[in-house]
Short mmCIF file of C-alpha atoms in Angstrom, two decimals:
data_model
loop_
_atom_site.label_atom_id
_atom_site.label_comp_id
_atom_site.label_asym_id
_atom_site.label_seq_id
_atom_site.Cartn_x
_atom_site.Cartn_y
_atom_site.Cartn_z
CA MET W 1 38.92 -39.77 -68.66
CA ASN W 2 38.90 -41.99 -71.98
CA ILE W 3 40.36 -45.73 -71.44
CA ILE W 4 43.22 -44.84 -73.78
CA LYS W 5 44.33 -41.81 -72.25
CA GLN W 6 44.09 -43.90 -68.63
CA ALA W 7 46.47 -46.39 -70.10
CA SER W 8 48.86 -43.68 -71.08
CA GLU W 9 48.93 -42.79 -67.46
CA ASN W 10 49.41 -45.69 -65.88
CA ILE W 11 52.56 -46.92 -68.23
CA ILE W 12 55.40 -47.77 -65.58
CA ASN W 13 57.72 -48.95 -67.56
CA ARG W 14 60.36 -48.27 -70.55
CA LEU W 15 59.50 -51.28 -72.53
CA SER W 16 60.14 -51.86 -76.66
CA TRP W 17 62.40 -54.85 -77.27
CA ALA W 18 60.92 -57.87 -78.08
CA THR W 19 61.03 -59.35 -81.74
CA SER W 20 62.23 -55.90 -83.63
CA HIS W 21 65.95 -55.40 -82.13
CA LYS W 22 67.34 -52.20 -81.27
CA ASP W 23 69.58 -50.42 -83.73
CA GLN W 24 70.17 -47.22 -82.94
CA ALA W 25 73.50 -46.70 -84.43
CA GLY W 26 72.48 -48.19 -87.70
CA ILE W 27 68.83 -45.64 -88.09
CA THR W 28 71.17 -42.71 -86.53
CA ARG W 29 73.14 -42.98 -89.63
CA ASP W 30 70.07 -43.88 -92.32
CA LEU W 31 68.29 -40.50 -90.79
CA ALA W 32 71.64 -38.83 -91.60
CA GLU W 33 72.18 -40.26 -94.90
CA GLY W 34 68.62 -39.01 -96.02
CA LYS W 35 67.60 -42.51 -96.42
CA ASP W 36 63.79 -43.40 -96.30
CA ILE W 37 62.48 -45.06 -93.33
CA SER W 38 59.11 -47.37 -92.77
CA GLU W 39 57.18 -45.18 -89.69
CA VAL W 40 57.69 -43.23 -87.13
CA TYR W 41 55.53 -42.95 -83.86
CA GLY W 42 55.42 -40.65 -80.72
CA VAL W 43 55.94 -42.50 -77.73
CA GLY W 44 54.78 -40.81 -74.55
CA GLU W 45 51.09 -41.61 -74.83
CA ALA W 46 52.17 -45.28 -74.14
CA GLY W 47 55.43 -45.25 -72.62
CA LEU W 48 58.65 -47.07 -73.58
CA PHE W 49 58.63 -51.05 -72.56
CA ASP W 50 62.24 -50.92 -74.05
CA GLU W 51 64.54 -51.18 -70.78
CA PHE W 52 62.18 -53.20 -68.75
CA PHE W 53 61.84 -56.61 -71.73
CA TYR W 54 65.90 -56.18 -72.07
CA PHE W 55 66.13 -56.09 -67.92
CA LEU W 56 63.64 -59.58 -68.01
CA GLN W 57 65.83 -60.96 -71.24
CA ARG W 58 69.75 -60.25 -69.05
CA PHE W 59 68.15 -61.66 -66.23
CA GLN W 60 66.70 -64.78 -67.96
CA ILE W 61 63.15 -64.20 -66.54
CA LEU W 62 62.18 -63.98 -70.17
CA ASP W 63 62.14 -67.20 -71.18
CA LEU W 64 60.62 -68.17 -68.22
CA PHE W 65 57.55 -66.33 -68.74
CA PHE W 66 57.61 -68.06 -72.58
CA ALA W 67 57.43 -71.67 -70.59
CA LEU W 68 54.21 -70.84 -69.99
CA ASP W 69 53.27 -71.94 -73.19
CA PRO W 70 50.45 -74.27 -72.95
CA ASN W 71 50.84 -75.82 -76.42
CA THR W 72 46.65 -76.56 -76.61
CA SER W 73 46.28 -74.71 -79.96
CA LYS W 74 44.39 -77.80 -82.24
CA ARG W 75 45.62 -75.86 -85.45
CA ARG W 76 48.74 -73.99 -85.93
CA SER W 77 48.02 -70.58 -85.70
CA ASN W 78 49.37 -67.22 -86.83
CA VAL W 79 50.55 -65.94 -83.61
CA GLN W 80 52.42 -67.57 -81.31
CA PHE W 81 52.68 -67.78 -77.15
CA PRO W 82 55.72 -65.45 -76.20
CA THR W 83 53.97 -62.77 -78.11
CA VAL W 84 50.63 -63.62 -76.32
CA ILE W 85 52.42 -63.31 -73.39
CA LEU W 86 54.10 -59.95 -73.85
CA ILE W 87 51.06 -58.85 -75.10
CA TYR W 88 49.61 -59.79 -71.51
CA LEU W 89 52.65 -58.28 -69.54
CA MET W 90 51.60 -54.97 -71.77
CA ARG W 91 48.17 -55.45 -70.06
CA VAL W 92 49.27 -55.60 -66.52
CA VAL W 93 51.46 -53.06 -66.49
CA ALA W 94 49.50 -50.86 -68.17
CA GLY W 95 46.99 -51.21 -65.53
CA LEU W 96 44.11 -51.73 -67.34
CA ALA W 97 41.23 -51.92 -65.22
CA PHE W 98 39.10 -54.36 -67.67
CA PHE W 99 40.71 -57.50 -69.81
CA TRP W 100 38.85 -56.24 -73.11
CA HIS W 101 40.23 -52.81 -72.83
CA SER W 102 43.28 -54.04 -74.23
CA HIS W 103 41.49 -54.20 -77.41
CA PRO W 104 41.27 -50.40 -77.77
CA VAL W 105 44.79 -49.60 -76.16
CA LEU W 106 46.89 -52.16 -77.46
CA LEU W 107 45.97 -54.27 -79.40
CA ARG W 108 45.52 -51.38 -81.69
CA SER W 109 48.86 -49.10 -81.08
CA GLN W 110 51.25 -49.71 -83.89
CA PRO W 111 54.14 -49.05 -81.94
CA LEU W 112 53.21 -51.42 -78.83
CA MET W 113 52.04 -53.98 -81.59
CA ARG W 114 55.79 -53.01 -84.13
CA LEU W 115 57.21 -54.45 -80.99
CA VAL W 116 56.31 -57.62 -80.74
CA GLY W 117 56.74 -58.80 -84.44
CA PHE W 118 53.13 -57.91 -85.83
CA ASN W 119 53.99 -55.54 -89.03
CA GLY W 120 51.68 -52.43 -89.65
CA ARG W 121 49.52 -54.42 -92.53
CA GLN W 122 48.43 -56.98 -89.40
CA ILE W 123 48.00 -54.63 -87.01
CA ARG W 124 45.52 -53.09 -89.78
CA ASP W 125 43.78 -55.67 -91.05
CA GLY W 126 44.52 -58.71 -88.55
CA THR W 127 46.90 -62.20 -88.58
CA SER W 128 43.25 -63.54 -89.82
CA ARG W 129 40.13 -63.32 -91.97
CA ARG W 130 37.64 -65.35 -88.96
CA GLY W 131 35.55 -62.99 -87.29
CA SER W 132 36.07 -59.61 -90.40
CA GLU W 133 33.07 -61.39 -92.19
CA LYS W 134 30.66 -60.59 -88.96
CA ALA W 135 31.71 -57.65 -88.02
CA SER W 136 28.88 -54.76 -88.30
CA GLU W 137 31.16 -52.17 -88.94
CA PRO W 138 34.54 -52.51 -90.42
CA THR W 139 36.95 -50.80 -88.04
CA GLU W 140 40.74 -48.68 -89.26
CA ILE W 141 42.71 -50.94 -87.15
CA ARG W 142 41.26 -54.51 -86.33
CA GLY W 143 44.06 -55.35 -84.22
CA PRO W 144 46.24 -58.72 -85.09
CA ILE W 145 45.02 -60.86 -82.74
CA CYS W 146 41.51 -60.58 -81.17
CA PRO W 147 41.26 -60.50 -77.27
CA ASP W 148 39.08 -63.45 -76.79
CA SER W 149 42.48 -65.43 -78.42
CA ILE W 150 44.95 -63.91 -75.76
CA ALA W 151 42.61 -64.92 -72.93
CA ALA W 152 41.89 -68.44 -74.11
CA TYR W 153 46.17 -68.54 -74.03
CA ILE W 154 45.84 -67.35 -70.70
CA GLN W 155 43.50 -69.09 -69.23
CA ALA W 156 45.03 -72.67 -70.48
CA ILE W 157 48.99 -72.15 -68.54
CA SER W 158 48.83 -75.02 -65.98
CA ALA W 159 48.71 -74.57 -62.51
CA GLN W 160 52.37 -76.32 -62.30
CA ALA W 161 53.98 -73.61 -65.07
CA LEU W 162 52.51 -71.54 -62.51
CA GLU W 163 54.06 -71.91 -59.58
CA LYS W 164 57.26 -72.72 -61.41
CA LEU W 165 56.91 -69.27 -62.72
CA ILE W 166 57.32 -67.61 -59.63
CA ASN W 167 59.99 -70.33 -57.69
CA SER W 168 61.85 -69.38 -60.48
CA VAL W 169 61.85 -65.43 -60.21
CA VAL W 170 62.42 -65.91 -56.70
CA ALA W 171 65.05 -68.33 -56.47
CA ILE W 172 67.13 -66.15 -60.11
CA LEU W 173 66.51 -62.67 -57.84
CA ALA W 174 67.52 -64.09 -54.79
CA LYS W 175 70.49 -65.76 -56.13
CA HIS W 176 71.49 -61.84 -57.99
CA HIS W 177 70.95 -60.81 -54.16
CA PHE W 178 68.01 -58.96 -53.96
CA PHE W 179 66.90 -60.38 -50.88
CA PRO W 180 68.37 -59.39 -47.31
CA LYS W 181 70.75 -61.72 -45.89
CA GLY W 182 68.32 -61.89 -43.11
CA ILE W 183 64.42 -61.84 -43.94
CA HIS W 184 61.90 -60.98 -41.68
CA ALA W 185 59.15 -62.61 -43.65
CA LEU W 186 55.40 -61.61 -43.70
CA LEU W 187 52.52 -64.22 -43.86
CA ASP W 188 48.98 -63.33 -44.99
CA SER W 189 46.12 -64.46 -47.22
CA SER W 190 43.79 -62.12 -49.28
CA GLU W 191 40.02 -62.95 -50.74
CA ILE W 192 39.53 -62.76 -54.77
CA GLN W 193 35.93 -62.09 -55.45
CA SER W 194 34.20 -63.35 -58.36
CA THR W 195 30.71 -63.70 -59.63
CA GLU W 196 28.85 -66.89 -58.80
CA ARG W 197 28.59 -67.75 -62.44
CA CYS W 198 32.44 -68.12 -62.48
CA PRO W 199 33.33 -72.07 -62.89
CA GLY W 200 35.34 -73.47 -60.28
CA CYS W 201 35.03 -70.89 -57.51
CA GLY W 202 34.44 -71.60 -53.97
CA LYS W 203 32.41 -69.62 -51.39
CA VAL W 204 32.26 -68.89 -47.86
CA LYS W 205 29.47 -67.00 -45.75
CA LYS W 206 30.36 -64.36 -44.27
CA GLU W 207 28.89 -61.84 -41.83
CA LYS W 208 28.73 -58.08 -43.33
CA ALA W 209 30.36 -55.01 -42.06
CA PRO W 210 28.58 -53.33 -39.35
CA GLU W 211 28.01 -49.84 -41.40
CA LEU W 212 26.28 -52.38 -43.83
CA ARG W 213 23.94 -53.85 -41.95
CA LEU W 214 22.45 -50.97 -39.51
CA ARG W 215 18.91 -50.87 -39.36
CA LYS W 216 17.21 -48.66 -36.97
CA GLY W 217 20.04 -47.61 -34.87
CA ARG W 218 20.78 -51.30 -34.15
CA ILE W 219 23.72 -53.55 -36.01
CA ARG W 220 21.69 -56.61 -36.47
CA LYS W 221 23.85 -59.88 -37.59
CA VAL W 222 23.64 -60.31 -41.74
CA MET W 223 24.97 -63.17 -43.61
CA GLU W 224 26.02 -63.24 -46.53
CA THR W 225 28.32 -65.74 -49.27
CA VAL W 226 30.58 -64.63 -51.19
CA PHE W 227 32.34 -66.33 -53.89
CA GLY W 228 36.28 -66.56 -55.33
CA PHE W 229 39.31 -67.35 -54.00
CA LYS W 230 42.36 -67.19 -52.43
CA VAL W 231 45.97 -66.05 -52.44
CA TRP W 232 48.75 -66.66 -50.01
CA LEU W 233 51.52 -64.77 -49.85
CA LEU W 234 54.88 -64.70 -47.64
CA TRP W 235 56.38 -61.61 -48.51
CA ASP W 236 59.32 -59.11 -47.52
CA PRO W 237 58.99 -56.10 -46.61
CA ASN W 238 62.50 -55.10 -47.18
CA SER W 239 62.18 -56.22 -50.51
CA ARG W 240 59.08 -55.92 -51.45
CA LEU W 241 59.34 -59.31 -53.45
CA PRO W 242 57.23 -62.35 -52.73
CA LEU W 243 59.10 -65.66 -51.42
CA ALA W 244 56.26 -67.79 -53.04
CA ILE W 245 52.55 -67.83 -53.43
CA ARG W 246 49.43 -70.78 -53.32
CA PHE W 247 46.19 -70.07 -55.11
CA ASP W 248 42.85 -72.05 -54.17
CA THR W 249 39.18 -71.63 -53.69
CA ILE W 250 37.50 -69.17 -51.01
CA GLU W 251 36.63 -70.77 -48.44
CA VAL W 252 39.60 -72.77 -48.10
CA SER W 253 41.58 -72.18 -44.13
CA ASP W 254 44.26 -69.77 -43.93
CA VAL W 255 46.32 -72.51 -41.95
CA THR W 256 46.18 -75.13 -44.90
CA TYR W 257 49.51 -73.82 -46.66
CA THR W 258 51.29 -72.30 -43.62
CA ARG W 259 53.87 -75.15 -44.10
CA GLU W 260 54.12 -76.25 -47.46
CA ILE W 261 54.55 -71.99 -48.48
CA ILE W 262 57.45 -71.79 -46.44
CA THR W 263 59.17 -74.65 -46.85
CA GLN W 264 58.61 -73.09 -50.94
CA ALA W 265 60.22 -69.87 -49.83
CA VAL W 266 63.29 -71.90 -48.23
CA SER W 267 63.81 -73.95 -51.15
CA ASN W 268 63.77 -70.56 -53.52
CA LEU W 269 66.54 -68.92 -51.28
CA GLY W 270 68.39 -71.36 -51.25
CA THR W 271 71.47 -70.29 -49.84
CA HIS W 272 71.39 -66.87 -51.03
CA ALA W 273 69.01 -65.47 -47.83
CA LYS W 274 67.72 -66.91 -44.89
CA ILE W 275 63.84 -66.59 -43.05
CA VAL W 276 64.52 -65.52 -39.03
CA SER W 277 60.82 -64.67 -38.69
CA VAL W 278 57.73 -64.26 -39.47
CA ALA W 279 54.38 -62.63 -38.60
CA MET W 280 51.17 -63.97 -39.13
CA ASP W 281 47.70 -62.99 -37.91
CA ARG W 282 44.78 -64.57 -35.99
CA GLY W 283 44.13 -66.50 -39.03
CA PHE W 284 47.42 -68.85 -39.10
CA LEU W 285 46.73 -69.64 -35.36
CA ASP W 286 47.98 -73.26 -35.01
CA GLY W 287 49.97 -75.10 -32.20
CA ARG W 288 51.33 -77.63 -34.88
CA ASP W 289 52.46 -75.37 -37.47
CA LEU W 290 54.02 -72.91 -34.60
CA TRP W 291 55.53 -75.12 -32.90
CA TRP W 292 57.08 -76.71 -36.70
CA LEU W 293 58.85 -73.24 -37.05
CA HIS W 294 60.45 -73.25 -33.94
CA ASN W 295 61.64 -77.30 -33.23
CA GLN W 296 62.32 -77.95 -36.99
CA MET W 297 62.85 -74.48 -38.71
CA GLY W 298 64.62 -72.29 -36.11
CA ILE W 299 62.41 -69.60 -37.21
CA HIS W 300 60.72 -66.99 -34.76
CA PHE W 301 56.58 -66.59 -35.43
CA TYR W 302 54.87 -63.46 -33.96
CA ILE W 303 51.33 -63.90 -34.41
CA PRO W 304 48.56 -62.54 -31.80
CA ALA W 305 46.73 -64.89 -29.20
CA LYS W 306 42.63 -65.48 -29.87
CA THR W 307 40.80 -63.44 -26.65
CA ASN W 308 39.11 -67.55 -25.62
CA LEU W 309 42.68 -69.08 -25.69
CA GLY W 310 43.69 -69.69 -22.13
CA VAL W 311 46.86 -68.46 -23.01
CA TYR W 312 45.65 -65.19 -23.46
CA LYS W 313 43.72 -64.96 -19.96
CA ASP W 314 46.85 -66.07 -18.23
CA ALA W 315 49.22 -63.29 -20.15
CA LEU W 316 46.84 -60.59 -18.75
CA SER W 317 46.80 -62.32 -15.23
CA LEU W 318 50.59 -61.99 -15.28
CA THR W 319 51.18 -58.88 -16.36
CA GLY W 320 52.97 -56.46 -14.03
CA THR W 321 55.61 -59.20 -13.32
CA GLY W 322 57.05 -58.98 -16.64
CA VAL W 323 59.64 -57.21 -18.58
CA VAL W 324 57.81 -53.32 -19.76
CA GLN W 325 59.04 -51.47 -22.00
CA THR W 326 57.76 -48.22 -23.12
CA ARG W 327 58.54 -45.64 -26.22
CA GLN W 328 57.46 -42.24 -27.75
CA ARG W 329 57.89 -40.70 -30.85
CA LYS W 330 56.69 -37.32 -32.57
CA ARG W 331 54.71 -37.17 -35.92
CA THR W 332 52.99 -34.33 -37.95
CA VAL W 333 49.60 -34.16 -39.06
CA GLY W 334 48.02 -32.46 -41.61
CA ALA W 335 49.28 -30.14 -43.88
CA GLY W 336 48.91 -25.70 -44.35
CA LYS W 337 46.96 -24.13 -41.30
CA ASN W 338 45.94 -27.50 -40.72
CA ARG W 339 49.67 -28.97 -39.67
CA LYS W 340 50.17 -29.86 -36.24
CA THR W 341 52.88 -32.00 -34.41
CA VAL W 342 51.05 -35.26 -31.85
CA MET W 343 52.59 -37.39 -29.84
CA ASP W 344 52.62 -41.09 -30.39
CA SER W 345 53.19 -43.60 -27.11
CA TRP W 346 53.49 -47.40 -26.57
CA LYS W 347 54.11 -49.41 -23.51
CA VAL W 348 54.37 -53.45 -24.08
CA GLU W 349 55.84 -56.24 -21.80
CA GLY W 350 56.81 -59.36 -22.29
CA ILE W 351 55.94 -62.61 -20.14
CA ALA W 352 58.44 -65.32 -20.76
CA GLY W 353 57.35 -69.40 -19.80
CA LEU W 354 53.73 -69.15 -20.37
CA ILE W 355 52.82 -73.27 -19.84
CA SER W 356 48.91 -72.43 -20.73
CA ALA W 357 49.02 -72.99 -24.34
CA GLY W 358 48.68 -76.84 -24.13
CA PHE W 359 48.00 -76.02 -28.71
CA TYR W 360 51.60 -75.83 -28.60
CA GLY W 361 53.34 -79.07 -29.36
CA GLU W 362 53.61 -81.21 -31.76
CA GLN W 363 50.19 -82.58 -31.63
CA GLY W 364 48.15 -79.94 -31.51
CA SER W 365 44.75 -79.30 -29.73
CA GLY W 366 43.39 -82.27 -28.14
CA SER W 367 42.49 -84.32 -25.60
CA HIS W 368 46.22 -85.31 -24.76
CA GLU W 369 46.24 -82.53 -22.99
CA ASN W 370 43.81 -83.52 -20.39
CA ARG W 371 46.33 -86.37 -19.73
CA LYS W 372 48.55 -85.96 -15.99
CA ASP W 373 51.54 -86.79 -17.98
CA PHE W 374 51.66 -84.43 -20.30
CA LEU W 375 54.02 -81.42 -20.00
CA PRO W 376 53.03 -78.47 -22.33
CA ASN W 377 55.78 -76.64 -24.00
CA PRO W 378 56.78 -72.91 -22.34
CA ILE W 379 55.92 -69.96 -25.31
CA ASN W 380 56.37 -66.72 -24.93
CA ALA W 381 53.82 -63.14 -24.66
CA VAL W 382 54.14 -59.65 -25.43
CA VAL W 383 51.38 -57.75 -23.91
CA VAL W 384 50.61 -54.57 -25.73
CA LEU W 385 49.29 -52.53 -23.16
CA ASP W 386 49.56 -48.88 -25.13
CA ASP W 387 50.11 -48.20 -28.56
CA PRO W 388 48.10 -45.43 -31.31
CA TYR W 389 45.88 -47.99 -32.03
CA ARG W 390 44.82 -48.56 -28.64
CA GLN W 391 44.52 -44.60 -28.41
CA ASN W 392 41.82 -44.52 -31.05
CA ASN W 393 39.96 -47.63 -29.74
CA PRO W 394 39.77 -47.76 -26.06
CA GLN W 395 37.08 -50.08 -26.10
CA SER W 396 38.99 -52.76 -27.79
CA ASP W 397 40.30 -56.05 -26.08
CA LEU W 398 44.31 -55.78 -25.37
CA LEU W 399 46.56 -57.48 -27.95
CA VAL W 400 48.85 -60.23 -27.11
CA ILE W 401 51.03 -61.46 -29.65
CA LEU W 402 52.60 -65.00 -28.61
CA THR W 403 56.40 -65.75 -30.42
CA ASN W 404 59.15 -68.27 -29.08
CA ALA W 405 61.48 -65.26 -29.69
CA PRO W 406 63.63 -63.51 -26.78
CA VAL W 407 60.92 -60.90 -24.77
CA ASP W 408 63.48 -59.15 -22.79
CA LYS W 409 62.94 -56.68 -25.14
CA PRO W 410 59.23 -56.80 -26.12
CA LEU W 411 59.21 -53.64 -28.80
CA ARG W 412 61.10 -55.85 -30.45
CA VAL W 413 58.46 -58.41 -31.13
CA TYR W 414 55.58 -55.73 -31.08
CA ASP W 415 57.57 -53.99 -34.24
CA GLY W 416 57.66 -57.41 -35.86
CA TYR W 417 54.43 -58.29 -35.76
CA ASP W 418 53.18 -54.99 -36.37
CA ALA W 419 55.00 -54.40 -39.84
CA ARG W 420 52.49 -57.19 -40.93
CA SER W 421 50.22 -54.13 -41.67
CA GLU W 422 52.30 -53.50 -44.87
CA ILE W 423 51.54 -56.49 -46.28
CA GLU W 424 47.92 -56.08 -46.70
CA ASN W 425 48.38 -52.24 -47.35
CA GLY W 426 51.35 -52.44 -48.82
CA GLN W 427 50.77 -55.13 -51.49
CA PHE W 428 47.04 -57.01 -51.48
CA ARG W 429 45.83 -53.30 -51.76
CA GLU W 430 47.94 -51.89 -54.51
CA ALA W 431 47.15 -55.04 -56.32
CA LYS W 432 43.31 -54.78 -56.21
CA GLN W 433 43.22 -51.43 -56.80
CA ALA W 434 45.80 -49.78 -58.89
CA TRP W 435 47.10 -53.88 -60.92
CA PHE W 436 43.39 -55.11 -60.87
CA ILE W 437 44.47 -58.25 -59.90
CA ASP W 438 40.77 -59.59 -59.53
CA ARG W 439 40.02 -58.42 -63.04
CA PRO W 440 41.29 -61.69 -65.01
CA ALA W 441 40.89 -62.20 -68.76
CA ARG W 442 37.89 -65.18 -68.09
CA ASN W 443 35.78 -66.35 -65.78
CA THR W 444 37.49 -69.08 -64.78
CA ALA W 445 38.85 -70.83 -62.09
CA GLU W 446 42.00 -71.27 -64.48
CA GLY W 447 41.65 -67.33 -65.59
CA PHE W 448 41.23 -66.70 -62.45
CA ARG W 449 44.49 -68.53 -61.67
CA SER W 450 46.97 -67.25 -64.14
CA HIS W 451 46.13 -63.60 -63.75
CA VAL W 452 46.41 -63.86 -60.50
CA TYR W 453 49.96 -65.46 -60.36
CA ILE W 454 51.06 -63.26 -63.64
CA THR W 455 49.89 -60.00 -62.00
CA LEU W 456 51.98 -60.59 -58.70
CA VAL W 457 55.17 -61.89 -60.44
CA THR W 458 54.90 -58.90 -62.50
CA MET W 459 54.74 -56.46 -59.70
CA ALA W 460 57.82 -58.26 -58.22
CA LEU W 461 59.63 -57.45 -61.01
CA THR W 462 58.58 -53.76 -62.37
CA THR W 463 59.50 -53.41 -58.16
CA VAL W 464 63.13 -54.50 -58.77
CA PHE W 465 63.49 -53.05 -62.19
CA ARG W 466 63.20 -50.01 -60.51
CA THR W 467 66.12 -50.99 -58.00
CA TRP W 468 68.53 -52.19 -61.09
CA MET W 469 67.42 -49.18 -63.18
CA ASP W 470 68.94 -47.47 -60.13
CA GLU W 471 71.83 -48.78 -60.05
CA GLN W 472 72.14 -48.62 -63.75
CA ASP W 473 71.78 -45.01 -63.78
CA LYS W 474 73.63 -44.49 -60.95
CA LEU W 475 71.54 -42.22 -59.66
CA GLU W 476 72.95 -39.53 -56.75
CA HIS W 477 69.95 -40.01 -54.50
CA GLN W 478 67.29 -42.52 -53.73
CA GLY W 479 63.83 -41.26 -54.30
CA LYS W 480 60.85 -41.90 -51.78
CA GLU W 481 58.49 -45.11 -52.70
CA THR W 482 55.72 -43.27 -54.27
CA GLY W 483 54.04 -46.33 -55.23
CA ILE W 484 53.09 -48.03 -58.39
CA ARG W 485 50.42 -44.59 -60.15
CA LYS W 486 52.82 -41.87 -59.10
CA PHE W 487 56.29 -44.09 -60.96
CA ARG W 488 53.84 -43.95 -64.35
CA GLU W 489 53.63 -40.43 -64.95
CA GLN W 490 56.76 -40.27 -63.34
CA ILE W 491 57.73 -42.21 -66.56
CA LYS W 492 55.18 -40.39 -68.86
CA GLU W 493 57.00 -37.09 -68.12
CA GLN W 494 60.17 -38.21 -69.09
CA ASN W 495 59.08 -39.92 -72.07
CA GLY W 496 56.63 -37.09 -73.97
CA ASN W 497 58.92 -35.87 -76.42
CA LYS W 498 60.31 -39.27 -78.08
CA LEU W 499 60.07 -40.38 -80.68
CA ILE W 500 60.31 -44.29 -81.74
CA VAL W 501 61.52 -44.72 -85.54
CA PHE W 502 61.10 -48.32 -87.35
CA ASP W 503 62.77 -49.59 -90.33
CA GLU W 504 61.43 -53.24 -91.25
CA ASP W 505 62.79 -55.44 -87.81
CA ARG W 506 64.86 -52.21 -86.15
CA TYR W 507 64.12 -49.81 -84.14
CA ALA W 508 65.54 -46.64 -82.73
CA ILE W 509 64.56 -43.97 -79.94
CA PHE W 510 65.50 -40.28 -80.12
CA ASP W 511 64.35 -37.60 -78.20
CA THR W 512 62.38 -35.12 -81.30
CA TYR W 513 64.97 -32.29 -82.01
CA GLU W 514 67.31 -34.62 -82.88
CA VAL W 515 65.16 -36.74 -85.77
CA PHE W 516 64.94 -33.21 -86.72
CA ILE W 517 68.66 -31.86 -86.63
CA LEU W 518 69.39 -35.55 -88.28
CA CYS W 519 67.56 -34.66 -91.30
CA GLY W 520 68.88 -31.44 -92.27
CA THR W 521 66.89 -28.76 -89.93
CA THR W 522 68.24 -26.79 -87.77
CA VAL W 523 66.67 -26.43 -84.37
CA LEU W 524 67.25 -23.09 -82.23
CA LYS W 525 66.22 -24.44 -78.78
CA PRO W 526 66.31 -28.44 -78.79
CA GLU W 527 65.34 -28.52 -75.48
CA GLY W 528 64.17 -25.42 -74.79
CA VAL W 529 66.51 -22.74 -74.73
CA ARG W 530 69.11 -21.71 -77.00
CA GLU W 531 72.11 -23.74 -77.67
CA THR W 532 73.52 -25.76 -80.59
CA VAL W 533 73.62 -29.08 -81.63
CA SER W 534 74.67 -30.87 -84.40
CA LYS W 535 74.37 -33.22 -86.55
CA ARG W 536 78.18 -34.28 -85.33
CA ASP W 537 76.79 -34.08 -81.77
CA ILE W 538 74.16 -36.93 -82.63
CA LEU W 539 76.36 -39.08 -84.44
CA ILE W 540 78.95 -39.36 -81.98
CA LYS W 541 76.10 -39.73 -78.74
CA TYR W 542 74.73 -43.06 -80.87
CA GLY W 543 78.60 -44.22 -80.97
CA VAL W 544 77.98 -43.44 -85.31
CA ALA W 545 81.75 -43.85 -86.68
CA LEU W 546 82.49 -40.85 -88.76
CA GLU W 547 84.88 -40.72 -91.60
#
């Protein structure tokens, strides 16, 4: 499948507001009166972008993207930054695997480039003659701007501007109640790998996965050097929206940004929502941070204990003395003839007041733990005696979840931590496989940083846009969450027989049969069945005053 067709299948939003303005009634009247129209294009091949940009404009988010302008041009350019960032947003939502695909898919697209303000001549011949003499074979459509110019703009965006973008977007979404009042947040980090030749990248040595280092039936320890960056994300699994983001090189420890990212998220939410709990993985285990969450922030934490810690062994030794909860649930697996019902079971035990976690305090780990007058802070634990994972991996170590939350109902603590898998499967995996977060415009630290922030913000905004669009359209039922790929296909089906009509700086979008009827042709089956749709019906539909 070629990349243009692939992009057509990947567009998820109807986007068509920009420097051209929508004049549905005016162009409807002009068509009915037989006036000449500049251009007509099909919109099915790349989707519509109008409602999405309208949404961004309505919530004052579009101006935040325009404010990313690095103002680095030494000479006046024919193409301004607002146009560049709109094209880059198109690249992100189109799901183009590589940035250079934007040239044949976006920059040579008459409908899309018209929407960001270029005329037909500029799209065909470019906005300047630079580089045209060097072209070995002239193309029929050159595009208004070269991809490298866009990459230069995006790379030049400062880290402070990107931070302001995500923080302002979260604040706006919180103000408009897109977050629940009480947020059970998930904190995780993910590696964004680059090549060794990427300027500014970090590096870390890691042990290869077992299947990659099997030799003659034996698993040998093999280390490899990985280059790249790391992104930290505090995420709400309920709304599926980010609360705060941090970015650094790949070797930086997970615990580095725990306090900073949570503090930023609390500031972003303001008085509109409150973080109730945070679930984290072992990489974030730091006694001082956990005590800070408990003592200063008043936030419950759920984090697994490492097996070499005294508190882990203490919790296991006390099993049988705590509060035990069990649960069973049926689920179906397979399909068709292979469809069957299986029973999942859980057994967890809550143990309160463990005093063997000396690291859990304001001073963290250290020699002070050996002092005679040292008093450790009590911490609670939930031992997972049985769950679906352990049933499939009986040789694995028992999971012990440390928490400052009550453990009289330990399944609540288990579920609070178990939700952490959603950020990896529902956010980071989607970002890499469907949104290509690891494919920046330029292979530099600045290029990666800009692309990561813009991609995560755009993912969040498309999620909110879908929610908002459902509310606006007053849908009778909520569709099951199917992921970005399925949504793109649904939008393509909805827009397959529409036309976009341009007249100078105006545009309007019609069903194909409406254009024919307005131009005086009778269409017997406008929507596949015999019915009568008159020119008058269409004029009334689009609010054209009738004399």
